[in-house]
Amino acid sequence: MTFAPDTVQSLHSAIALVNTAEPREALFSLEDLDRFHADYGYTGRYDRTTDELNAVRELRPRLRGLLTSTRDETVRLANRVFRETKAVPQLVRHGSFDWHIHAVEPNAPLTRRLLVETAMAVADVVRGNELDRLRICAAGDCQRLVLDLSRNHSRRFCSTTCGSRVGVAAYRERQRRNPAK
Ligand SMILES: [Zn+2]
Ligand SMILES: [Zn+2]
């Protein structure tokens, strides 16, 4: 199953945003918000105010819910976003981005754009029955989200740091149980 490029882009950016809350706050300043905004190529209204920064931070738990719930719950949450925001999907093309969907007006607040885009992306994932592509990092102490786009559904960790940390711990555990080997 291959997702549309804008779905993948929205999932990557939503996960990156949610992950700024883990393991500790990484979205402190307007410069941090600028970096996120630029890295993920957002267009449309950007107030760049402390209020907007706070609203983006406060939006993260709702995005996390959209990205980590059961299929039925994800459907309920996404439909609520569509109803609440009166999302109107429109195919658009701008800059280096080929045809993709915007479902909010360019002058809508950034938080509404983030919310609707995330809901649109998970709606795509729900329809493809691919929600297991979205998971929480398999390192027991890590709450960061992972987007697994690998062919064989094998990506379990948010980063190589988590992967090797768990690998080392498992090795030590085997050594402890079988010291002779
Ligand atoms: Zn666009
Ligand atoms: Zn991790």
Tab-separated table of C-alpha atoms and ligand atoms in Angstrom:
chain	number	residue	atom	x	y	z
A	1	MET	CA	0.000	0.000	0.000
A	2	THR	CA	1.424	3.369	-1.011
A	3	PHE	CA	0.054	6.552	0.495
A	4	ALA	CA	-0.349	9.767	-1.473
A	5	PRO	CA	2.674	12.066	-1.048
A	6	ASP	CA	0.648	14.670	0.869
A	7	THR	CA	-0.564	11.982	3.268
A	8	VAL	CA	3.003	10.910	3.986
A	9	GLN	CA	4.079	14.537	4.357
A	10	SER	CA	1.242	15.281	6.799
A	11	LEU	CA	1.969	12.170	8.856
A	12	HIS	CA	5.671	13.032	9.055
A	13	SER	CA	4.985	16.590	10.150
A	14	ALA	CA	2.263	15.647	12.661
A	15	ILE	CA	4.552	13.023	14.199
A	16	ALA	CA	7.484	15.445	14.304
A	17	LEU	CA	5.256	17.973	16.071
A	18	VAL	CA	3.867	15.457	18.579
A	19	ASN	CA	7.411	14.228	19.239
A	20	THR	CA	8.530	17.736	20.261
A	21	ALA	CA	6.767	16.964	23.570
A	22	GLU	CA	8.864	13.810	24.174
A	23	PRO	CA	10.946	12.979	26.070
A	24	ARG	CA	11.013	16.640	27.161
A	25	GLU	CA	9.634	19.867	25.738
A	26	ALA	CA	11.488	20.899	22.562
A	27	LEU	CA	9.060	23.538	21.302
A	28	PHE	CA	10.031	26.512	23.426
A	29	SER	CA	10.363	29.542	21.243
A	30	LEU	CA	9.077	31.175	18.098
A	31	GLU	CA	12.398	30.161	16.517
A	32	ASP	CA	11.555	26.517	17.271
A	33	LEU	CA	8.155	27.046	15.664
A	34	ASP	CA	9.808	28.761	12.663
A	35	ARG	CA	12.029	25.732	12.171
A	36	PHE	CA	9.104	23.300	12.264
A	37	HIS	CA	7.079	25.557	9.954
A	38	ALA	CA	9.930	25.827	7.427
A	39	ASP	CA	11.076	22.196	7.634
A	40	TYR	CA	7.618	20.951	6.681
A	41	GLY	CA	6.921	23.611	4.061
A	42	TYR	CA	3.746	25.074	5.552
A	43	THR	CA	1.977	27.717	3.533
A	44	GLY	CA	-0.940	29.945	4.488
A	45	ARG	CA	-1.449	32.052	7.553
A	46	TYR	CA	1.358	32.123	10.105
A	47	ASP	CA	0.934	34.661	12.910
A	48	ARG	CA	4.196	33.844	14.645
A	49	THR	CA	2.909	34.979	18.021
A	50	THR	CA	3.260	33.518	21.496
A	51	ASP	CA	-0.476	32.737	21.419
A	52	GLU	CA	0.005	30.714	18.267
A	53	LEU	CA	3.025	28.919	19.749
A	54	ASN	CA	0.955	28.017	22.825
A	55	ALA	CA	-1.974	26.877	20.681
A	56	VAL	CA	0.326	24.621	18.646
A	57	ARG	CA	1.779	23.128	21.830
A	58	GLU	CA	-1.704	22.553	23.237
A	59	LEU	CA	-2.823	20.892	20.008
A	60	ARG	CA	-0.261	18.087	20.309
A	61	PRO	CA	-2.287	15.756	22.575
A	62	ARG	CA	-5.207	15.903	20.135
A	63	LEU	CA	-2.896	15.078	17.215
A	64	ARG	CA	-1.409	12.275	19.270
A	65	GLY	CA	-4.916	10.885	19.793
A	66	LEU	CA	-5.560	10.952	16.056
A	67	LEU	CA	-2.290	9.114	15.424
A	68	THR	CA	-2.416	6.422	18.107
A	69	SER	CA	-6.035	5.339	18.607
A	70	THR	CA	-7.858	2.162	17.612
A	71	ARG	CA	-9.486	2.170	14.192
A	72	ASP	CA	-12.994	2.921	15.501
A	73	GLU	CA	-11.740	5.656	17.788
A	74	THR	CA	-9.614	7.195	15.020
A	75	VAL	CA	-12.689	7.339	12.790
A	76	ARG	CA	-14.664	9.058	15.532
A	77	LEU	CA	-11.878	11.594	16.214
A	78	ALA	CA	-11.277	12.363	12.525
A	79	ASN	CA	-14.981	12.800	11.797
A	80	ARG	CA	-15.242	15.157	14.745
A	81	VAL	CA	-12.413	17.283	13.273
A	82	PHE	CA	-14.143	17.396	9.870
A	83	ARG	CA	-17.466	18.415	11.431
A	84	GLU	CA	-15.951	20.951	13.797
A	85	THR	CA	-13.791	22.673	11.176
A	86	LYS	CA	-16.254	22.285	8.285
A	87	ALA	CA	-13.325	21.034	6.213
A	88	VAL	CA	-13.763	21.479	2.454
A	89	PRO	CA	-11.194	19.428	0.525
A	90	GLN	CA	-9.777	21.243	-2.493
A	91	LEU	CA	-7.115	20.020	-4.892
A	92	VAL	CA	-4.371	22.632	-5.140
A	93	ARG	CA	-0.922	22.959	-6.657
A	94	HIS	CA	1.694	25.486	-5.565
A	95	GLY	CA	5.463	25.978	-5.609
A	96	SER	CA	7.202	22.642	-6.026
A	97	PHE	CA	4.189	20.686	-4.719
A	98	ASP	CA	2.127	18.885	-7.344
A	99	TRP	CA	-1.631	18.359	-6.888
A	100	HIS	CA	-2.555	17.713	-3.283
A	101	ILE	CA	-5.430	18.476	-0.963
A	102	HIS	CA	-5.935	21.529	1.223
A	103	ALA	CA	-9.059	21.391	3.337
A	104	VAL	CA	-8.845	24.765	5.080
A	105	GLU	CA	-8.710	28.317	3.712
A	106	PRO	CA	-5.218	29.873	3.478
A	107	ASN	CA	-6.208	32.423	6.154
A	108	ALA	CA	-7.302	29.759	8.663
A	109	PRO	CA	-5.160	29.609	11.815
A	110	LEU	CA	-2.115	27.330	11.688
A	111	THR	CA	-3.561	25.064	14.395
A	112	ARG	CA	-6.684	24.432	12.331
A	113	ARG	CA	-4.533	23.592	9.308
A	114	LEU	CA	-2.417	21.168	11.379
A	115	LEU	CA	-5.518	19.542	12.839
A	116	VAL	CA	-7.364	19.135	9.535
A	117	GLU	CA	-4.294	17.910	7.647
A	118	THR	CA	-3.600	15.314	10.299
A	119	ALA	CA	-7.232	14.160	10.241
A	120	MET	CA	-7.166	13.978	6.419
A	121	ALA	CA	-3.972	11.928	6.534
A	122	VAL	CA	-5.252	9.454	9.122
A	123	ALA	CA	-8.510	9.153	7.162
A	124	ASP	CA	-6.356	7.916	4.286
A	125	VAL	CA	-4.566	5.462	6.590
A	126	VAL	CA	-7.884	4.217	8.007
A	127	ARG	CA	-9.270	3.599	4.514
A	128	GLY	CA	-6.172	1.603	3.583
A	129	ASN	CA	-6.469	-0.320	6.889
A	130	GLU	CA	-2.854	0.569	7.611
A	131	LEU	CA	-3.105	2.062	11.093
A	132	ASP	CA	-0.419	-0.332	12.311
A	133	ARG	CA	1.997	1.900	10.372
A	134	LEU	CA	1.562	4.365	13.218
A	135	ARG	CA	2.957	3.246	16.529
A	136	ILE	CA	4.681	4.238	19.713
A	137	CYS	CA	8.420	3.580	19.852
A	138	ALA	CA	9.147	0.032	21.045
A	139	ALA	CA	11.751	1.227	23.553
A	140	GLY	CA	9.846	0.802	26.824
A	141	ASP	CA	10.745	4.213	28.214
A	142	CYS	CA	10.105	6.171	24.997
A	143	GLN	CA	6.747	7.737	24.126
A	144	ARG	CA	7.755	9.109	20.735
A	145	LEU	CA	5.691	8.146	17.694
A	146	VAL	CA	7.005	6.162	14.743
A	147	LEU	CA	5.809	6.141	11.143
A	148	ASP	CA	6.689	2.766	9.678
A	149	LEU	CA	6.763	2.983	5.889
A	150	SER	CA	9.013	-0.059	5.509
A	151	ARG	CA	7.942	-2.762	3.087
A	152	ASN	CA	7.915	-5.502	5.734
A	153	HIS	CA	6.439	-3.463	8.628
A	154	SER	CA	9.715	-3.737	10.508
A	155	ARG	CA	10.356	-0.265	11.886
A	156	ARG	CA	9.876	-0.349	15.651
A	157	PHE	CA	11.968	2.484	17.031
A	158	CYS	CA	11.710	6.262	16.687
A	159	SER	CA	15.467	6.553	16.201
A	160	THR	CA	18.661	4.545	15.924
A	161	THR	CA	19.428	5.783	19.457
A	162	CYS	CA	16.382	3.942	20.846
A	163	GLY	CA	17.070	0.898	18.662
A	164	SER	CA	20.650	0.469	19.814
A	165	ARG	CA	19.787	1.236	23.457
A	166	VAL	CA	17.246	-1.614	23.443
A	167	GLY	CA	19.708	-3.849	21.565
A	168	VAL	CA	22.392	-3.288	24.194
A	169	ALA	CA	19.934	-3.911	27.051
A	170	ALA	CA	18.766	-7.187	25.449
A	171	TYR	CA	22.382	-8.290	24.989
A	172	ARG	CA	23.179	-7.557	28.651
A	173	GLU	CA	20.073	-9.474	29.721
A	174	ARG	CA	21.179	-12.528	27.696
A	175	GLN	CA	24.666	-12.252	29.223
A	176	ARG	CA	23.178	-12.096	32.715
A	177	ARG	CA	21.040	-15.196	32.174
A	178	ASN	CA	23.762	-17.192	30.444
A	179	PRO	CA	27.033	-15.889	31.851
A	180	ALA	CA	28.957	-18.886	30.529
A	181	LYS	CA	28.136	-18.167	26.900
B	1	ZN	ZN	-0.115	22.833	-0.091
B	2	ZN	ZN	12.199	5.987	20.860
